[in-house]
Structure formats: structure tokens, C-alpha cells
Amino acid sequence: MRQPHGRAKSILSKLVRICGVKAYVTDDADKSKWEDAGFSIQGGHNDFFEESDFIMVGTPGGQETPYVEAGLAHGCTISLMGGAHRDEIMAELVEKGVEISDSLKADFEREFFFGLENYEMFLKSKPKVVQCTSCNTTGICRASLAARPLGLKMILGNIDRRHGDPHTVVRASPSAVSIGKGVGHQGTDAGTVFEEVTYSIRASKIPTTVPHTSFLDFVFEGDVAPEDLVESMAKTREVVVVPYVDQAGRKHEWTSEILEAFLSGFERPISPEIFELLVSDSIIPVKLGDYTILQVAMMVEQMSIAVPNHVESYLLDAGYPAEKVHRTVDQALSCVHGVWPDGLST
């Protein structure tokens, strides 16, 4: 913990109540401030790493290196949340005198794609650093997993990346749009696991505050109907299909309406129901020679604390067997998939 401001005290109080979390302070000078506020502090920065075996690093971009360095120095396995610039982290570690062995360099060059494709490979390599996919890469990967059996050849389009978080609210005016130059890392990263699929995906920064929204063209060989993709998406872990018109005849044409319903029914971080990708069933088919193009709109949920990818990286470090890991995570987190709101399954 850093300084005990109001939000930090509220969150720590909630986590102590829910799961009895132990708290440590980054700066020893803050220990008495927390204790004066009624909290029990276990120790300082070094105490935290000495008593830990596994570290999940979820700091803002560019702030990961000190925690990676400390974790490695204390023999911890480090799991990085999506989006870390590993080449920069390695360069900073070298500047600090940390030896980068061949095996550690290999760890920094791999991405842990939510375990659906490469869990067993990671299990055998016993990494000390695990890079989890970013939320948008995860969304593309889950969609690719669903579309691949239908003859998926290529995905291209644009991701509207959110950049309207509270700490960036000054950039959240309607005109504050940053058009991505060239392809983003998301499709490139997804291509390292789905090697038979070609990706060309731009990532633009859009002043939205809740979802990342992707407008993508799925290119298939042969004839593929939108209904086929909807059915496959609904059967894929952590993917929820949202009907444009539900069984009661109600339209769901505004993303704000859909997300408001989800946020009220799936409150974070207390609610156990976890999903990661919302896909509209309003899919536009285009026939082009021997290929079918399905135009898809989908949203990536970024508010979840217990991201399945992160949990699986912990089970990876614990040596959990590949044949049980996905079922265990789904059951423990109450992961959902299917068709919202009447056809959800866990």
C-alpha cells in the first residue's frame, strides 16, 4: 500500500472483510498512518517479497521494473498483466545489473494466451516471468478460438481502445480521438498463437469510459452464416453473445444499455460471475468470391479483478495439471458464456 487516502482505505477494508488480505506498505513512513487509521500492517516492501512466492504485477505501464527486479531477487515467479513492454523492462533490469539468462530472456519473449492454447507448453518450461495477454488481445483470441473451426483465415479492422479512465478524464472530450498508426500489438500478439490466421488490426484511442469496442471483419473460406459464428461464440469460454432483439422482443441497440445491465448484475469485484467478451449478434455478412466476410462488433470487459488469464498464470506456477485448469477456473470464478440474458451458462 501507498498513502492511506480515502479510496485506498475503502478498498483495503473491503478486501480484508472479503478474504482477510494481509497489507504491506511500500514506504515504511506510511506504516503508522495506516495503523492510525485502524489497519493492521504486516511489514514493508522487502517483507512483502520475502514472504511471497508468486507476484502479480498490475501497475500502470512503465512502473513494472522495480517489482520485477524485487520479485526475481527474492525467488518469486512474476506474472505481468497485459500490455507490459517487456523489452524495456529487460533493458532497465540490465542497467540495474540484473543478469538476464537465456531462460529468463525466453520468458520475456513469450505471451501466456489465457491457457487455452499454450498452458501445457508453459507448464513444461517452468517460467520465472509470465506475460499475460492484454484485454484486447484476449478478446481477439477468444473470438479467434470460436471462429477457427468455421474456416477463419483473417481478421482485420479497428479496436476503439478506451482512454476515458478517471485519471485521464482530461482527455475524454468527444474530440479526443487518437487514430492508431499502423497495426497494433493486439493482432500481432494473437498471431503468435493462432499462426494459421492473418491479423491486421488498428488500435485507436477513444474517449469511452467502460468498454473497449472492436469493429472487425472475420474472413472465412467458403460459406459461413452469421448464425454459425453466433452459435460458436456462445459456446466459447467467457464469451457472451448479446442479441439485438431479445426473446421478449426488447431491442438492445445501445452499448450503454447493455453495459449498464451488466454492471448492475455483475458488479466488480464482489460478484463472482466473470465474462471477458461481449459480441453482438448483429453480424453483417458479405460474400466475396470464394470467401465470406462477417462484420462483427464486440466489446471487451476490462473491469474484472479476477481475470481468468491471471488466475491460470497462478495455477501454472503451482504446477496445476493442464487437463483440469480451465474447468477449475471456470467453476471457482463462476465464469459465464452463452446468450444474454436468457441463455447464460457457467
Coordinates of C-alpha atoms in Angstrom, one line a residue:
M1 CA 0.0 0.0 0.0
R2 CA 1.0 3.6 -0.5
Q3 CA -0.6 6.5 1.4
P4 CA -4.0 5.9 3.1
H5 CA -6.2 8.1 1.0
G6 CA -10.0 7.6 1.1
R7 CA -10.3 5.2 -1.8
A8 CA -7.4 3.1 -0.7
K9 CA -8.8 2.7 2.8
S10 CA -12.2 1.8 1.4
I11 CA -10.8 -0.9 -0.9
L12 CA -8.5 -2.4 1.8
S13 CA -11.3 -2.5 4.2
K14 CA -13.5 -4.4 1.7
L15 CA -10.7 -6.9 0.8
V16 CA -9.9 -7.5 4.5
R17 CA -13.6 -8.2 5.0
I18 CA -13.9 -10.5 2.0
C19 CA -10.7 -12.5 2.2
G20 CA -8.6 -11.4 5.1
V21 CA -5.9 -9.9 2.9
K22 CA -2.6 -9.0 4.5
A23 CA -1.4 -5.5 3.9
Y24 CA 2.2 -4.2 3.4
V25 CA 3.5 -0.7 2.8
T26 CA 5.8 0.5 0.0
D27 CA 7.3 3.2 2.2
D28 CA 7.9 2.4 5.9
A29 CA 7.0 6.0 6.7
D30 CA 3.4 5.3 5.8
K31 CA 3.0 2.4 8.2
S32 CA 2.0 4.5 11.2
K33 CA -0.5 6.4 9.1
W34 CA -2.3 3.2 8.2
E35 CA -2.2 1.9 11.7
D36 CA -3.6 5.2 13.0
A37 CA -6.5 4.6 10.5
G38 CA -7.2 1.3 12.2
F39 CA -5.5 -1.2 9.8
S40 CA -3.0 -3.9 10.6
I41 CA 0.2 -3.7 8.5
Q42 CA 2.3 -6.8 8.2
G43 CA 5.6 -5.1 7.1
G44 CA 7.3 -3.1 4.4
H45 CA 8.4 -3.5 0.8
N46 CA 11.1 -6.2 1.3
D47 CA 9.0 -8.1 3.8
F48 CA 6.3 -8.4 1.2
F49 CA 8.6 -10.0 -1.4
E50 CA 10.4 -12.2 1.2
E51 CA 7.1 -13.7 2.3
S52 CA 5.8 -14.2 -1.3
D53 CA 6.2 -17.0 -3.8
F54 CA 4.1 -15.5 -6.7
I55 CA 3.8 -11.9 -7.7
M56 CA 1.1 -10.4 -10.0
V57 CA 2.3 -7.1 -11.3
G58 CA -0.6 -4.8 -12.3
T59 CA 1.0 -1.3 -12.1
P60 CA 0.4 1.4 -14.7
G61 CA 2.7 1.0 -17.8
G62 CA 6.3 1.9 -17.2
Q63 CA 6.3 1.2 -13.5
E64 CA 6.7 -2.6 -13.5
T65 CA 10.5 -2.9 -13.4
P66 CA 11.1 -2.3 -9.6
Y67 CA 8.6 -5.0 -8.7
V68 CA 10.0 -7.5 -11.3
E69 CA 13.5 -6.8 -10.0
A70 CA 12.5 -7.3 -6.4
G71 CA 10.5 -10.4 -7.2
L72 CA 13.3 -12.1 -9.1
A73 CA 15.8 -11.2 -6.3
H74 CA 13.6 -13.0 -3.8
G75 CA 12.9 -16.1 -6.0
C76 CA 9.3 -15.2 -6.8
T77 CA 7.5 -16.1 -10.0
I78 CA 6.4 -12.9 -11.7
S79 CA 3.1 -12.6 -13.7
L80 CA 2.7 -9.5 -15.7
M81 CA -0.8 -8.2 -16.6
G82 CA -1.4 -7.4 -20.3
G83 CA 0.4 -4.6 -22.1
A84 CA 3.8 -4.5 -20.4
H85 CA 6.7 -3.5 -22.6
R86 CA 9.0 -6.4 -21.8
D87 CA 11.9 -5.3 -24.0
E88 CA 12.0 -2.0 -22.0
I89 CA 11.8 -3.9 -18.7
M90 CA 14.7 -6.2 -19.7
A91 CA 16.8 -3.2 -20.7
E92 CA 16.1 -1.5 -17.4
L93 CA 16.9 -4.7 -15.5
V94 CA 20.3 -4.9 -17.3
E95 CA 21.0 -1.3 -16.4
K96 CA 20.4 -2.2 -12.7
G97 CA 22.9 -5.1 -13.0
V98 CA 20.4 -8.0 -13.2
E99 CA 21.7 -10.9 -15.2
I100 CA 19.3 -12.0 -17.9
S101 CA 19.9 -15.7 -18.5
D102 CA 18.8 -17.4 -21.7
S103 CA 15.8 -18.9 -20.0
L104 CA 14.7 -15.6 -18.5
K105 CA 15.1 -13.9 -21.9
A106 CA 12.8 -16.6 -23.3
D107 CA 10.3 -15.9 -20.6
F108 CA 10.1 -12.3 -21.6
E109 CA 9.6 -13.2 -25.3
R110 CA 6.5 -15.4 -24.7
E111 CA 2.9 -14.5 -24.1
F112 CA 0.6 -16.6 -22.0
F113 CA -2.6 -16.7 -24.1
F114 CA -5.2 -17.4 -21.3
G115 CA -4.1 -21.0 -21.2
L116 CA -6.4 -22.2 -24.0
E117 CA -3.6 -22.8 -26.4
N118 CA -0.3 -23.0 -24.7
Y119 CA -0.8 -23.8 -21.0
E120 CA 1.0 -27.2 -21.3
M121 CA 3.9 -25.6 -23.1
F122 CA 4.3 -23.0 -20.3
L123 CA 3.9 -25.7 -17.7
K124 CA 6.9 -27.6 -19.1
S125 CA 9.1 -24.5 -19.4
K126 CA 8.6 -23.5 -15.7
P127 CA 9.0 -19.8 -16.4
K128 CA 10.0 -17.2 -13.8
V129 CA 8.3 -14.4 -15.7
V130 CA 4.8 -14.9 -17.3
Q131 CA 3.4 -12.3 -19.6
C132 CA -0.4 -12.5 -19.7
T133 CA -2.2 -11.2 -22.7
S134 CA -3.8 -7.7 -22.7
C135 CA -7.6 -7.5 -22.5
N136 CA -8.0 -6.6 -26.2
T137 CA -5.6 -9.4 -27.3
T138 CA -7.6 -11.8 -25.1
G139 CA -10.8 -10.7 -26.8
I140 CA -9.3 -11.3 -30.2
C141 CA -8.0 -14.6 -29.1
R142 CA -11.3 -15.8 -27.7
A143 CA -13.1 -14.7 -30.9
S144 CA -10.5 -16.5 -33.0
L145 CA -10.9 -19.7 -30.9
A146 CA -14.6 -19.6 -31.7
A147 CA -14.2 -18.7 -35.4
R148 CA -11.4 -21.0 -36.3
P149 CA -13.4 -24.2 -36.7
L150 CA -15.6 -22.4 -39.3
G151 CA -12.6 -21.8 -41.6
L152 CA -11.3 -18.5 -40.3
K153 CA -8.4 -17.1 -42.5
M154 CA -8.1 -13.5 -41.4
I155 CA -9.3 -10.8 -39.0
L156 CA -8.9 -7.1 -39.9
G157 CA -10.5 -3.9 -38.6
N158 CA -10.2 -1.4 -35.7
I159 CA -10.2 -1.5 -31.9
D160 CA -11.6 1.5 -30.2
R161 CA -9.4 1.4 -27.1
R162 CA -10.8 3.1 -24.1
H163 CA -8.9 6.0 -22.7
G164 CA -11.5 7.6 -20.5
D165 CA -10.4 6.3 -17.1
P166 CA -10.8 8.7 -14.2
H167 CA -7.1 9.6 -14.2
T168 CA -7.2 10.5 -17.9
V169 CA -10.5 12.4 -17.8
V170 CA -8.9 15.5 -19.2
R171 CA -8.5 13.6 -22.5
A172 CA -12.1 12.4 -22.5
S173 CA -13.7 15.2 -24.6
P174 CA -15.7 14.0 -27.6
S175 CA -12.9 15.2 -30.0
A176 CA -10.1 13.4 -28.1
V177 CA -9.5 10.6 -30.5
S178 CA -6.1 9.2 -31.3
I179 CA -6.1 7.3 -34.6
G180 CA -3.7 4.4 -34.4
K181 CA -0.9 4.5 -37.0
G182 CA -0.3 1.0 -38.4
V183 CA -1.3 -2.2 -36.8
G184 CA -1.4 -2.5 -33.1
H185 CA 0.3 -5.2 -31.0
Q186 CA -3.0 -7.0 -30.3
G187 CA -3.4 -8.7 -33.6
T188 CA 0.3 -9.3 -33.9
D189 CA 0.3 -11.0 -30.5
A190 CA -2.8 -13.1 -31.3
G191 CA -0.9 -14.2 -34.5
T192 CA 1.8 -15.9 -32.4
V193 CA -0.7 -18.4 -31.1
F194 CA -3.2 -18.7 -34.0
E195 CA -0.4 -18.9 -36.6
E196 CA -2.8 -20.0 -39.4
V197 CA -4.8 -16.8 -39.1
T198 CA -3.7 -13.4 -40.6
Y199 CA -4.3 -10.3 -38.5
S200 CA -4.4 -6.6 -39.5
I201 CA -5.9 -4.7 -36.7
R202 CA -5.5 -1.0 -35.9
A203 CA -6.0 0.2 -32.3
S204 CA -7.3 3.8 -31.9
K205 CA -7.7 5.6 -28.5
I206 CA -11.3 6.7 -28.0
P207 CA -12.7 8.7 -25.0
T208 CA -15.1 5.9 -23.8
T209 CA -15.1 5.0 -20.1
V210 CA -16.3 1.4 -19.9
P211 CA -15.6 -1.0 -22.8
H212 CA -13.1 -1.4 -25.5
T213 CA -15.1 -1.8 -28.7
S214 CA -13.8 -3.7 -31.7
F215 CA -15.2 -3.4 -35.2
L216 CA -13.7 -6.4 -37.1
D217 CA -14.1 -8.2 -40.3
F218 CA -13.8 -12.0 -40.0
V219 CA -12.7 -13.6 -43.3
F220 CA -13.7 -17.2 -43.9
E221 CA -13.0 -19.6 -46.7
G222 CA -16.3 -20.9 -48.1
D223 CA -19.9 -20.2 -47.0
V224 CA -20.4 -19.2 -43.3
A225 CA -23.6 -17.8 -42.0
P226 CA -23.8 -15.3 -39.1
E227 CA -25.8 -17.8 -37.2
D228 CA -22.9 -20.2 -37.3
L229 CA -20.5 -17.7 -35.7
V230 CA -23.1 -16.7 -33.1
E231 CA -23.5 -20.3 -32.1
S232 CA -19.8 -20.9 -31.9
M233 CA -19.2 -17.7 -29.9
A234 CA -21.9 -18.6 -27.4
K235 CA -20.2 -21.9 -26.7
T236 CA -16.7 -20.4 -26.0
R237 CA -15.5 -19.7 -22.5
E238 CA -16.1 -16.2 -21.1
V239 CA -17.8 -15.1 -24.4
V240 CA -21.4 -13.7 -24.1
V241 CA -23.5 -13.0 -27.2
V242 CA -25.9 -10.1 -26.9
P243 CA -29.0 -10.3 -29.1
Y244 CA -30.0 -7.1 -30.9
V245 CA -33.6 -8.2 -30.0
D246 CA -34.1 -10.5 -27.0
Q247 CA -36.7 -13.2 -26.5
A248 CA -39.1 -10.7 -25.0
G249 CA -38.9 -8.5 -28.1
R250 CA -36.8 -5.8 -26.5
K251 CA -34.2 -4.1 -28.6
H252 CA -30.6 -3.7 -27.2
E253 CA -29.2 -1.3 -29.7
W254 CA -27.2 1.0 -27.4
T255 CA -24.0 -0.3 -25.8
S256 CA -24.7 1.8 -22.8
E257 CA -27.9 0.0 -22.1
I258 CA -26.3 -3.4 -22.4
L259 CA -23.3 -2.5 -20.2
E260 CA -25.5 -0.8 -17.6
A261 CA -27.4 -4.0 -17.2
F262 CA -24.2 -6.0 -16.9
L263 CA -22.6 -3.6 -14.5
S264 CA -25.7 -3.7 -12.2
G265 CA -25.9 -7.5 -12.4
F266 CA -22.2 -8.3 -12.5
E267 CA -20.7 -5.8 -10.0
R268 CA -17.0 -5.9 -9.6
P269 CA -15.0 -7.1 -7.7
I270 CA -17.6 -8.7 -5.4
S271 CA -19.8 -10.6 -7.9
P272 CA -18.5 -14.0 -8.8
E273 CA -19.8 -14.0 -12.4
I274 CA -16.9 -13.4 -14.9
F275 CA -17.1 -12.8 -18.6
E276 CA -14.5 -11.2 -20.9
L277 CA -16.0 -10.6 -24.3
L278 CA -19.5 -9.3 -25.4
V279 CA -20.4 -10.0 -29.0
S280 CA -23.4 -8.5 -30.8
D281 CA -25.5 -11.0 -32.8
S282 CA -26.0 -8.1 -35.3
I283 CA -23.4 -9.5 -37.8
I284 CA -23.3 -8.3 -41.4
P285 CA -22.4 -11.0 -44.0
V286 CA -20.6 -10.1 -47.2
K287 CA -19.8 -12.6 -50.0
L288 CA -16.5 -12.0 -51.9
G289 CA -15.7 -14.7 -54.4
D290 CA -14.9 -17.9 -52.6
Y291 CA -14.8 -16.1 -49.2
T292 CA -17.3 -14.9 -46.7
I293 CA -16.7 -11.8 -44.6
L294 CA -18.6 -11.4 -41.4
Q295 CA -18.6 -7.9 -40.0
V296 CA -18.6 -8.2 -36.2
A297 CA -18.9 -5.6 -33.3
M298 CA -17.7 -6.8 -29.9
M299 CA -16.8 -5.3 -26.6
V300 CA -14.0 -6.3 -24.2
E301 CA -14.9 -6.1 -20.5
Q302 CA -11.9 -4.6 -18.6
M303 CA -13.4 -4.1 -15.2
S304 CA -12.9 -7.6 -13.8
I305 CA -10.4 -8.1 -11.0
A306 CA -10.2 -11.9 -11.2
V307 CA -9.3 -12.2 -14.9
P308 CA -9.2 -16.0 -15.8
N309 CA -5.9 -15.5 -17.6
H310 CA -4.3 -14.1 -14.4
V311 CA -5.7 -16.9 -12.2
E312 CA -4.4 -19.5 -14.7
S313 CA -1.0 -18.0 -14.5
Y314 CA -1.0 -18.6 -10.8
L315 CA -2.2 -22.2 -11.2
L316 CA 0.6 -22.6 -13.8
D317 CA 3.2 -21.6 -11.1
A318 CA 1.5 -24.1 -8.7
G319 CA 2.0 -26.9 -11.3
Y320 CA -1.7 -27.4 -11.8
P321 CA -2.4 -30.1 -14.5
A322 CA -3.4 -28.9 -17.9
E323 CA -6.4 -31.2 -18.2
K324 CA -8.0 -29.6 -15.1
V325 CA -7.1 -26.0 -15.2
H326 CA -9.8 -24.5 -17.4
R327 CA -12.7 -26.3 -15.6
T328 CA -11.3 -25.4 -12.2
V329 CA -11.0 -21.7 -13.1
D330 CA -14.5 -21.6 -14.6
Q331 CA -16.0 -23.2 -11.5
A332 CA -14.1 -21.2 -9.0
L333 CA -14.8 -17.9 -10.6
S334 CA -18.3 -18.7 -11.9
C335 CA -17.3 -17.8 -15.5
V336 CA -20.2 -17.4 -17.8
H337 CA -20.8 -17.8 -21.5
G338 CA -23.8 -18.1 -23.8
V339 CA -26.5 -15.6 -24.8
W340 CA -27.5 -12.7 -22.6
P341 CA -29.8 -12.5 -20.7
D342 CA -31.8 -15.7 -21.1
G343 CA -29.2 -18.3 -22.2
L344 CA -26.2 -17.9 -19.9
S345 CA -24.3 -21.0 -18.7
T346 CA -21.4 -21.4 -16.3

